[in-house]
PDB file of C-alpha atoms in Angstrom:
ATOM      1  CA  MET A   1       0.000   0.000   0.000  1.00  0.00           C
ATOM      2  CA  MET A   2       1.427   3.376  -0.998  1.00  0.00           C
ATOM      3  CA  HIS A   3       0.155   6.815  -0.158  1.00  0.00           C
ATOM      4  CA  PHE A   4       0.862  10.193  -1.763  1.00  0.00           C
ATOM      5  CA  GLU A   5      -0.497  13.690  -1.131  1.00  0.00           C
ATOM      6  CA  PHE A   6      -0.529  16.873  -3.174  1.00  0.00           C
ATOM      7  CA  HIS A   7      -1.748  20.383  -2.475  1.00  0.00           C
ATOM      8  CA  VAL A   8      -3.497  22.431  -5.188  1.00  0.00           C
ATOM      9  CA  GLU A   9      -3.919  26.223  -5.235  1.00  0.00           C
ATOM     10  CA  GLY A  10      -7.194  27.558  -6.602  1.00  0.00           C
ATOM     11  CA  GLY A  11      -6.816  29.968  -9.500  1.00  0.00           C
ATOM     12  CA  ASN A  12      -3.173  29.173 -10.232  1.00  0.00           C
ATOM     13  CA  PHE A  13      -3.226  27.906 -13.822  1.00  0.00           C
ATOM     14  CA  LEU A  14       0.560  28.071 -14.055  1.00  0.00           C
ATOM     15  CA  LYS A  15       0.760  25.058 -11.766  1.00  0.00           C
ATOM     16  CA  ALA A  16      -2.289  23.214 -13.127  1.00  0.00           C
ATOM     17  CA  GLY A  17      -1.332  19.652 -13.976  1.00  0.00           C
ATOM     18  CA  ALA A  18       1.756  19.543 -11.739  1.00  0.00           C
ATOM     19  CA  ALA A  19       0.266  16.913  -9.419  1.00  0.00           C
ATOM     20  CA  SER A  20      -0.939  14.866 -12.411  1.00  0.00           C
ATOM     21  CA  SER A  21       2.545  14.983 -13.875  1.00  0.00           C
ATOM     22  CA  GLN A  22       4.013  13.728 -10.575  1.00  0.00           C
ATOM     23  CA  LEU A  23       1.465  10.927 -10.431  1.00  0.00           C
ATOM     24  CA  LYS A  24       2.294   9.890 -14.004  1.00  0.00           C
ATOM     25  CA  LYS A  25       5.975   9.594 -13.063  1.00  0.00           C
ATOM     26  CA  ILE A  26       5.146   7.548  -9.951  1.00  0.00           C
ATOM     27  CA  LEU A  27       2.923   5.134 -11.911  1.00  0.00           C
ATOM     28  CA  LYS A  28       5.606   4.697 -14.569  1.00  0.00           C
ATOM     29  CA  GLN A  29       8.170   3.897 -11.872  1.00  0.00           C
ATOM     30  CA  LEU A  30       5.767   1.338 -10.424  1.00  0.00           C
ATOM     31  CA  ASN A  31       5.523  -0.273 -13.881  1.00  0.00           C
ATOM     32  CA  VAL A  32       1.767   0.159 -14.047  1.00  0.00           C
ATOM     33  CA  ASP A  33       0.337  -0.906 -17.414  1.00  0.00           C
ATOM     34  CA  PRO A  34       0.540   2.088 -19.865  1.00  0.00           C
ATOM     35  CA  LYS A  35      -3.184   1.907 -20.733  1.00  0.00           C
ATOM     36  CA  THR A  36      -4.089   2.182 -17.055  1.00  0.00           C
ATOM     37  CA  ILE A  37      -1.642   5.086 -16.615  1.00  0.00           C
ATOM     38  CA  LYS A  38      -3.333   6.902 -19.501  1.00  0.00           C
ATOM     39  CA  ARG A  39      -6.782   6.514 -17.942  1.00  0.00           C
ATOM     40  CA  VAL A  40      -5.680   7.553 -14.464  1.00  0.00           C
ATOM     41  CA  VAL A  41      -3.788  10.575 -15.785  1.00  0.00           C
ATOM     42  CA  VAL A  42      -6.789  11.876 -17.773  1.00  0.00           C
ATOM     43  CA  ALA A  43      -9.124  11.553 -14.779  1.00  0.00           C
ATOM     44  CA  MET A  44      -6.567  13.012 -12.359  1.00  0.00           C
ATOM     45  CA  TYR A  45      -5.783  16.001 -14.599  1.00  0.00           C
ATOM     46  CA  GLU A  46      -9.449  16.894 -15.001  1.00  0.00           C
ATOM     47  CA  ALA A  47     -10.070  16.653 -11.270  1.00  0.00           C
ATOM     48  CA  GLU A  48      -6.954  18.713 -10.508  1.00  0.00           C
ATOM     49  CA  VAL A  49      -7.940  21.422 -13.016  1.00  0.00           C
ATOM     50  CA  ASN A  50     -11.435  21.524 -11.511  1.00  0.00           C
ATOM     51  CA  ILE A  51      -9.885  22.596  -8.192  1.00  0.00           C
ATOM     52  CA  VAL A  52      -7.768  25.242  -9.957  1.00  0.00           C
ATOM     53  CA  ALA A  53     -10.725  26.548 -11.988  1.00  0.00           C
ATOM     54  CA  HIS A  54     -13.438  26.462  -9.325  1.00  0.00           C
ATOM     55  CA  ALA A  55     -12.128  26.113  -5.758  1.00  0.00           C
ATOM     56  CA  TYR A  56      -9.987  28.193  -3.395  1.00  0.00           C
ATOM     57  CA  LYS A  57      -7.683  25.330  -2.516  1.00  0.00           C
ATOM     58  CA  GLY A  58      -7.647  21.584  -2.326  1.00  0.00           C
ATOM     59  CA  ASP A  59      -5.755  18.469  -1.329  1.00  0.00           C
ATOM     60  CA  ILE A  60      -5.274  15.286  -3.290  1.00  0.00           C
ATOM     61  CA  TYR A  61      -4.803  11.924  -1.571  1.00  0.00           C
ATOM     62  CA  ILE A  62      -3.650   8.948  -3.617  1.00  0.00           C
ATOM     63  CA  ASP A  63      -3.669   5.362  -2.404  1.00  0.00           C
ATOM     64  CA  ILE A  64      -2.221   2.589  -4.494  1.00  0.00           C
ATOM     65  CA  ASP A  65      -2.419  -1.091  -3.670  1.00  0.00           C
ATOM     66  CA  THR A  66      -2.190  -4.221  -5.803  1.00  0.00           C
ATOM     67  CA  LYS A  67      -5.818  -3.980  -6.913  1.00  0.00           C
ATOM     68  CA  LYS A  68      -6.514  -0.313  -7.597  1.00  0.00           C
ATOM     69  CA  ILE A  69      -5.432   3.300  -7.642  1.00  0.00           C
ATOM     70  CA  GLU A  70      -7.774   5.380  -5.504  1.00  0.00           C
ATOM     71  CA  ILE A  71      -7.696   9.165  -5.725  1.00  0.00           C
ATOM     72  CA  THR A  72      -9.573  11.520  -3.396  1.00  0.00           C
ATOM     73  CA  LEU A  73      -9.680  15.273  -4.049  1.00  0.00           C
ATOM     74  CA  ILE A  74     -11.063  17.441  -1.277  1.00  0.00           C
ATOM     75  CA  ASP A  75     -11.496  21.137  -1.958  1.00  0.00           C
ATOM     76  CA  GLU A  76     -12.674  24.238  -0.166  1.00  0.00           C
ATOM     77  CA  GLY A  77     -14.807  26.159  -2.597  1.00  0.00           C
ATOM     78  CA  PRO A  78     -18.259  27.103  -3.823  1.00  0.00           C
ATOM     79  CA  GLY A  79     -19.475  23.493  -4.027  1.00  0.00           C
ATOM     80  CA  ILE A  80     -21.770  22.018  -6.673  1.00  0.00           C
ATOM     81  CA  PRO A  81     -25.511  22.675  -6.158  1.00  0.00           C
ATOM     82  CA  ASP A  82     -26.676  20.052  -8.688  1.00  0.00           C
ATOM     83  CA  ILE A  83     -24.204  17.212  -9.273  1.00  0.00           C
ATOM     84  CA  ASP A  84     -26.347  15.462 -11.920  1.00  0.00           C
ATOM     85  CA  LEU A  85     -26.403  18.666 -13.958  1.00  0.00           C
ATOM     86  CA  ALA A  86     -22.651  19.145 -13.503  1.00  0.00           C
ATOM     87  CA  MET A  87     -22.055  15.615 -14.841  1.00  0.00           C
ATOM     88  CA  LYS A  88     -23.791  16.473 -18.141  1.00  0.00           C
ATOM     89  CA  GLN A  89     -21.505  16.782 -21.148  1.00  0.00           C
ATOM     90  CA  GLY A  90     -21.284  20.466 -22.098  1.00  0.00           C
ATOM     91  CA  PHE A  91     -22.487  21.917 -18.788  1.00  0.00           C
ATOM     92  CA  SER A  92     -20.010  24.307 -17.182  1.00  0.00           C
ATOM     93  CA  THR A  93     -19.982  27.209 -14.743  1.00  0.00           C
ATOM     94  CA  ALA A  94     -16.422  28.258 -15.653  1.00  0.00           C
ATOM     95  CA  SER A  95     -15.663  31.967 -16.040  1.00  0.00           C
ATOM     96  CA  SER A  96     -15.178  33.538 -19.476  1.00  0.00           C
ATOM     97  CA  VAL A  97     -11.441  33.928 -18.834  1.00  0.00           C
ATOM     98  CA  VAL A  98     -11.131  30.215 -18.082  1.00  0.00           C
ATOM     99  CA  ARG A  99     -13.179  29.378 -21.202  1.00  0.00           C
ATOM    100  CA  GLU A 100     -10.984  31.503 -23.427  1.00  0.00           C
ATOM    101  CA  MET A 101      -8.048  29.355 -22.339  1.00  0.00           C
ATOM    102  CA  GLY A 102      -9.921  26.355 -23.726  1.00  0.00           C
ATOM    103  CA  PHE A 103     -11.056  25.029 -20.353  1.00  0.00           C
ATOM    104  CA  GLY A 104     -14.662  24.986 -19.174  1.00  0.00           C
ATOM    105  CA  ALA A 105     -16.130  23.067 -22.092  1.00  0.00           C
ATOM    106  CA  GLY A 106     -18.165  20.877 -19.764  1.00  0.00           C
ATOM    107  CA  MET A 107     -16.100  17.803 -20.595  1.00  0.00           C
ATOM    108  CA  GLY A 108     -14.067  17.452 -17.401  1.00  0.00           C
ATOM    109  CA  LEU A 109     -16.414  15.415 -15.215  1.00  0.00           C
ATOM    110  CA  PRO A 110     -17.454  13.186 -18.162  1.00  0.00           C
ATOM    111  CA  ASN A 111     -13.726  12.564 -18.812  1.00  0.00           C
ATOM    112  CA  ILE A 112     -13.288  11.527 -15.167  1.00  0.00           C
ATOM    113  CA  LYS A 113     -16.273   9.181 -15.396  1.00  0.00           C
ATOM    114  CA  ASN A 114     -15.051   7.602 -18.646  1.00  0.00           C
ATOM    115  CA  ASN A 115     -11.568   7.031 -17.281  1.00  0.00           C
ATOM    116  CA  SER A 116     -12.354   5.588 -13.866  1.00  0.00           C
ATOM    117  CA  ASP A 117     -14.049   2.426 -12.584  1.00  0.00           C
ATOM    118  CA  GLU A 118     -15.627   3.978  -9.481  1.00  0.00           C
ATOM    119  CA  LEU A 119     -16.641   7.611  -9.022  1.00  0.00           C
ATOM    120  CA  THR A 120     -18.346   9.354  -6.115  1.00  0.00           C
ATOM    121  CA  ILE A 121     -18.892  13.108  -5.878  1.00  0.00           C
ATOM    122  CA  THR A 122     -20.205  14.757  -2.739  1.00  0.00           C
ATOM    123  CA  SER A 123     -20.576  18.486  -2.304  1.00  0.00           C
ATOM    124  CA  GLU A 124     -21.830  21.124   0.042  1.00  0.00           C
ATOM    125  CA  VAL A 125     -22.626  24.574  -1.344  1.00  0.00           C
ATOM    126  CA  ASN A 126     -20.273  27.297  -0.008  1.00  0.00           C
ATOM    127  CA  LYS A 127     -18.089  24.666   1.653  1.00  0.00           C
ATOM    128  CA  GLY A 128     -16.511  22.447  -0.925  1.00  0.00           C
ATOM    129  CA  THR A 129     -16.494  19.319  -3.016  1.00  0.00           C
ATOM    130  CA  THR A 130     -15.009  15.867  -2.630  1.00  0.00           C
ATOM    131  CA  VAL A 131     -14.350  13.828  -5.730  1.00  0.00           C
ATOM    132  CA  LYS A 132     -13.287  10.234  -5.173  1.00  0.00           C
ATOM    133  CA  PHE A 133     -12.482   7.862  -7.971  1.00  0.00           C
ATOM    134  CA  ALA A 134     -10.677   4.591  -8.455  1.00  0.00           C
ATOM    135  CA  THR A 135      -9.137   2.839 -11.403  1.00  0.00           C
ATOM    136  CA  TYR A 136      -8.576  -0.915 -11.221  1.00  0.00           C
ATOM    137  CA  LEU A 137      -5.232  -2.505 -11.907  1.00  0.00           C
ATOM    138  CA  ASN A 138      -6.085  -5.675 -13.789  1.00  0.00           C
ATOM    139  CA  GLN A 139      -2.786  -7.481 -14.023  1.00  0.00           C
TER     140      GLN A 139
ATOM    141  CA  MET B   1       7.176  10.692 -39.742  1.00  0.00           C
ATOM    142  CA  LYS B   2       9.612  12.690 -37.656  1.00  0.00           C
ATOM    143  CA  VAL B   3       8.758  16.222 -36.507  1.00  0.00           C
ATOM    144  CA  SER B   4      11.781  17.531 -38.444  1.00  0.00           C
ATOM    145  CA  GLU B   5      10.434  16.038 -41.700  1.00  0.00           C
ATOM    146  CA  LEU B   6       7.045  17.607 -41.044  1.00  0.00           C
ATOM    147  CA  VAL B   7       8.668  20.996 -40.473  1.00  0.00           C
ATOM    148  CA  GLU B   8      10.455  20.709 -43.807  1.00  0.00           C
ATOM    149  CA  LYS B   9       7.491  19.403 -45.822  1.00  0.00           C
ATOM    150  CA  LEU B  10       4.960  21.923 -44.503  1.00  0.00           C
ATOM    151  CA  GLY B  11       7.360  24.858 -44.153  1.00  0.00           C
ATOM    152  CA  LEU B  12       6.624  25.241 -40.421  1.00  0.00           C
ATOM    153  CA  LYS B  13       8.406  27.542 -37.994  1.00  0.00           C
ATOM    154  CA  VAL B  14      10.108  25.935 -34.994  1.00  0.00           C
ATOM    155  CA  TYR B  15       9.541  28.205 -31.986  1.00  0.00           C
ATOM    156  CA  CYS B  16      10.942  25.967 -29.256  1.00  0.00           C
ATOM    157  CA  GLY B  17      11.423  22.389 -28.115  1.00  0.00           C
ATOM    158  CA  ASN B  18      14.188  21.723 -30.666  1.00  0.00           C
ATOM    159  CA  ASN B  19      15.335  18.763 -28.584  1.00  0.00           C
ATOM    160  CA  GLY B  20      12.141  16.958 -29.664  1.00  0.00           C
ATOM    161  CA  LEU B  21      12.533  17.341 -33.435  1.00  0.00           C
ATOM    162  CA  GLU B  22      13.216  13.617 -33.756  1.00  0.00           C
ATOM    163  CA  ASN B  23       9.867  12.741 -32.100  1.00  0.00           C
ATOM    164  CA  GLU B  24       7.735  10.472 -34.244  1.00  0.00           C
ATOM    165  CA  ILE B  25       4.324  11.767 -35.373  1.00  0.00           C
ATOM    166  CA  SER B  26       1.756   9.049 -35.986  1.00  0.00           C
ATOM    167  CA  ASN B  27      -1.465  11.063 -36.131  1.00  0.00           C
ATOM    168  CA  GLY B  28      -2.988  14.498 -35.687  1.00  0.00           C
ATOM    169  CA  TYR B  29      -5.647  16.135 -33.512  1.00  0.00           C
ATOM    170  CA  THR B  30      -7.234  19.523 -34.122  1.00  0.00           C
ATOM    171  CA  SER B  31      -9.003  21.221 -31.204  1.00  0.00           C
ATOM    172  CA  ASP B  32      -8.907  24.319 -29.014  1.00  0.00           C
ATOM    173  CA  LEU B  33     -10.760  22.672 -26.119  1.00  0.00           C
ATOM    174  CA  LEU B  34      -8.261  21.289 -23.649  1.00  0.00           C
ATOM    175  CA  SER B  35     -10.512  18.604 -22.181  1.00  0.00           C
ATOM    176  CA  ASP B  36     -11.339  17.400 -25.680  1.00  0.00           C
ATOM    177  CA  VAL B  37      -7.651  16.809 -26.347  1.00  0.00           C
ATOM    178  CA  MET B  38      -7.193  15.349 -22.865  1.00  0.00           C
ATOM    179  CA  GLY B  39     -10.030  12.890 -23.401  1.00  0.00           C
ATOM    180  CA  HIS B  40      -9.516  11.940 -27.036  1.00  0.00           C
ATOM    181  CA  ALA B  41      -6.072  12.641 -28.558  1.00  0.00           C
ATOM    182  CA  ASP B  42      -3.744   9.638 -28.905  1.00  0.00           C
ATOM    183  CA  ALA B  43      -0.074   9.485 -27.946  1.00  0.00           C
ATOM    184  CA  GLY B  44       2.160  10.489 -30.865  1.00  0.00           C
ATOM    185  CA  CYS B  45      -0.258  13.102 -32.232  1.00  0.00           C
ATOM    186  CA  ALA B  46       0.632  16.523 -33.566  1.00  0.00           C
ATOM    187  CA  TRP B  47      -1.885  18.847 -31.861  1.00  0.00           C
ATOM    188  CA  ILE B  48      -3.159  21.695 -34.049  1.00  0.00           C
ATOM    189  CA  THR B  49      -4.532  24.630 -32.024  1.00  0.00           C
ATOM    190  CA  LEU B  50      -4.655  28.391 -31.505  1.00  0.00           C
ATOM    191  CA  GLN B  51      -4.101  28.129 -27.726  1.00  0.00           C
ATOM    192  CA  THR B  52      -0.724  29.621 -26.786  1.00  0.00           C
ATOM    193  CA  HIS B  53      -0.463  29.178 -22.979  1.00  0.00           C
ATOM    194  CA  LYS B  54       1.496  26.859 -20.712  1.00  0.00           C
ATOM    195  CA  ASN B  55      -1.382  24.472 -20.014  1.00  0.00           C
ATOM    196  CA  VAL B  56      -1.155  23.267 -23.623  1.00  0.00           C
ATOM    197  CA  MET B  57       2.295  21.848 -22.811  1.00  0.00           C
ATOM    198  CA  ALA B  58       1.026  20.233 -19.597  1.00  0.00           C
ATOM    199  CA  ILE B  59      -1.557  18.352 -21.648  1.00  0.00           C
ATOM    200  CA  ALA B  60       0.876  17.567 -24.483  1.00  0.00           C
ATOM    201  CA  SER B  61       3.238  16.054 -21.917  1.00  0.00           C
ATOM    202  CA  LEU B  62       0.592  14.109 -19.973  1.00  0.00           C
ATOM    203  CA  LYS B  63      -0.762  12.675 -23.252  1.00  0.00           C
ATOM    204  CA  ASP B  64       2.683  11.962 -24.777  1.00  0.00           C
ATOM    205  CA  LEU B  65       1.943  14.093 -27.845  1.00  0.00           C
ATOM    206  CA  SER B  66       4.811  14.612 -30.319  1.00  0.00           C
ATOM    207  CA  ALA B  67       4.396  18.288 -31.251  1.00  0.00           C
ATOM    208  CA  VAL B  68       2.060  21.274 -31.097  1.00  0.00           C
ATOM    209  CA  ILE B  69       1.284  23.293 -34.232  1.00  0.00           C
ATOM    210  CA  LEU B  70       0.021  26.856 -33.675  1.00  0.00           C
ATOM    211  CA  VAL B  71      -2.137  28.224 -36.472  1.00  0.00           C
ATOM    212  CA  LYS B  72      -2.692  31.665 -38.040  1.00  0.00           C
ATOM    213  CA  GLY B  73       0.675  33.049 -36.956  1.00  0.00           C
ATOM    214  CA  PHE B  74       0.028  32.634 -33.215  1.00  0.00           C
ATOM    215  CA  GLU B  75       3.217  32.447 -31.141  1.00  0.00           C
ATOM    216  CA  PRO B  76       3.786  30.599 -27.855  1.00  0.00           C
ATOM    217  CA  GLU B  77       3.785  32.614 -24.618  1.00  0.00           C
ATOM    218  CA  THR B  78       7.115  32.672 -22.766  1.00  0.00           C
ATOM    219  CA  ASP B  79       6.175  30.059 -20.178  1.00  0.00           C
ATOM    220  CA  MET B  80       4.744  27.779 -22.875  1.00  0.00           C
ATOM    221  CA  ALA B  81       8.057  27.979 -24.741  1.00  0.00           C
ATOM    222  CA  ALA B  82      10.012  27.229 -21.559  1.00  0.00           C
ATOM    223  CA  GLN B  83       7.967  24.131 -20.840  1.00  0.00           C
ATOM    224  CA  SER B  84       8.237  22.995 -24.459  1.00  0.00           C
ATOM    225  CA  ASP B  85      12.043  23.050 -24.133  1.00  0.00           C
ATOM    226  CA  GLU B  86      11.858  21.264 -20.804  1.00  0.00           C
ATOM    227  CA  GLU B  87       9.563  18.510 -22.079  1.00  0.00           C
ATOM    228  CA  GLY B  88      11.180  18.128 -25.509  1.00  0.00           C
ATOM    229  CA  ILE B  89       7.870  18.680 -27.263  1.00  0.00           C
ATOM    230  CA  PRO B  90       8.360  21.167 -30.122  1.00  0.00           C
ATOM    231  CA  VAL B  91       5.952  24.044 -30.689  1.00  0.00           C
ATOM    232  CA  LEU B  92       5.694  24.724 -34.414  1.00  0.00           C
ATOM    233  CA  GLY B  93       3.918  27.491 -36.266  1.00  0.00           C
ATOM    234  CA  THR B  94       2.120  28.197 -39.519  1.00  0.00           C
ATOM    235  CA  SER B  95       0.384  31.252 -40.961  1.00  0.00           C
ATOM    236  CA  GLU B  96      -2.374  28.969 -42.264  1.00  0.00           C
ATOM    237  CA  GLU B  97      -5.634  28.248 -40.462  1.00  0.00           C
ATOM    238  CA  ALA B  98      -6.523  25.029 -38.698  1.00  0.00           C
ATOM    239  CA  PHE B  99      -8.608  23.577 -41.575  1.00  0.00           C
ATOM    240  CA  THR B 100      -5.858  24.011 -44.155  1.00  0.00           C
ATOM    241  CA  ILE B 101      -2.945  22.777 -42.062  1.00  0.00           C
ATOM    242  CA  SER B 102      -5.006  19.831 -40.767  1.00  0.00           C
ATOM    243  CA  GLY B 103      -5.731  18.822 -44.366  1.00  0.00           C
ATOM    244  CA  LYS B 104      -2.079  19.007 -45.313  1.00  0.00           C
ATOM    245  CA  LEU B 105      -1.003  16.988 -42.265  1.00  0.00           C
ATOM    246  CA  PHE B 106      -3.705  14.404 -42.983  1.00  0.00           C
ATOM    247  CA  ASN B 107      -2.497  13.959 -46.558  1.00  0.00           C
ATOM    248  CA  LEU B 108       1.124  13.610 -45.497  1.00  0.00           C
ATOM    249  CA  LEU B 109       0.331  11.020 -42.837  1.00  0.00           C
ATOM    250  CA  ILE B 110      -1.988   9.016 -45.131  1.00  0.00           C
ATOM    251  CA  ASN B 111       0.770   8.805 -47.712  1.00  0.00           C
ATOM    252  CA  CYS B 112       3.349   7.445 -45.305  1.00  0.00           C
ATOM    253  CA  LYS B 113       1.097   4.677 -43.965  1.00  0.00           C
TER     254      LYS B 113
END
């Protein structure tokens, strides 16, 4: 069982993806199957960018055992009032500045869903959001 | 096809990431939406876009893309160029628009398969 933690600053797009990049390196070192790495990295990047784009700050907790990679992202932020709506392809509350950068197309949460085997999102408005997902290692 | 061959055949500018000119390009992906590229581009792609900021390189690196081609004369921002050099993923440029350069890349790649 291995455990890793990363901190993410809200609003800092210059560092967006840094934790995902670290995770990719770790998974490569652990000789995880490349297809699994690709899936985990897509889901992780989207979840990391969601903290940068929407929250004030957040922490990422990663647990890896022989069966799965489990990633939990806990942020302090505005929260999501309607999670079902947020999960819809194309729905986004991102600001115009964020959209001009090519983010905020409403594809992030669907990308997480498509690239994970378990996904749970819980949120409290004006407090924050917790996104927890797992990808199975099927060796 | 190597990035260097693509540069020569399409008359592209090389802004940065010269240490990746031997990267192999197997396919292309044209999009300005970052999550679209994140979700759907394959490793080895040349990514055609008008986005010029650092996050483009973060995605190119995470997805193992071979090069980025900026359209319509757009140039990379300073921190994008720095990360391109660091990652060894060249940022190339053309004065043409996405439709035209995508068509040319498509034809080149079809002919070498």
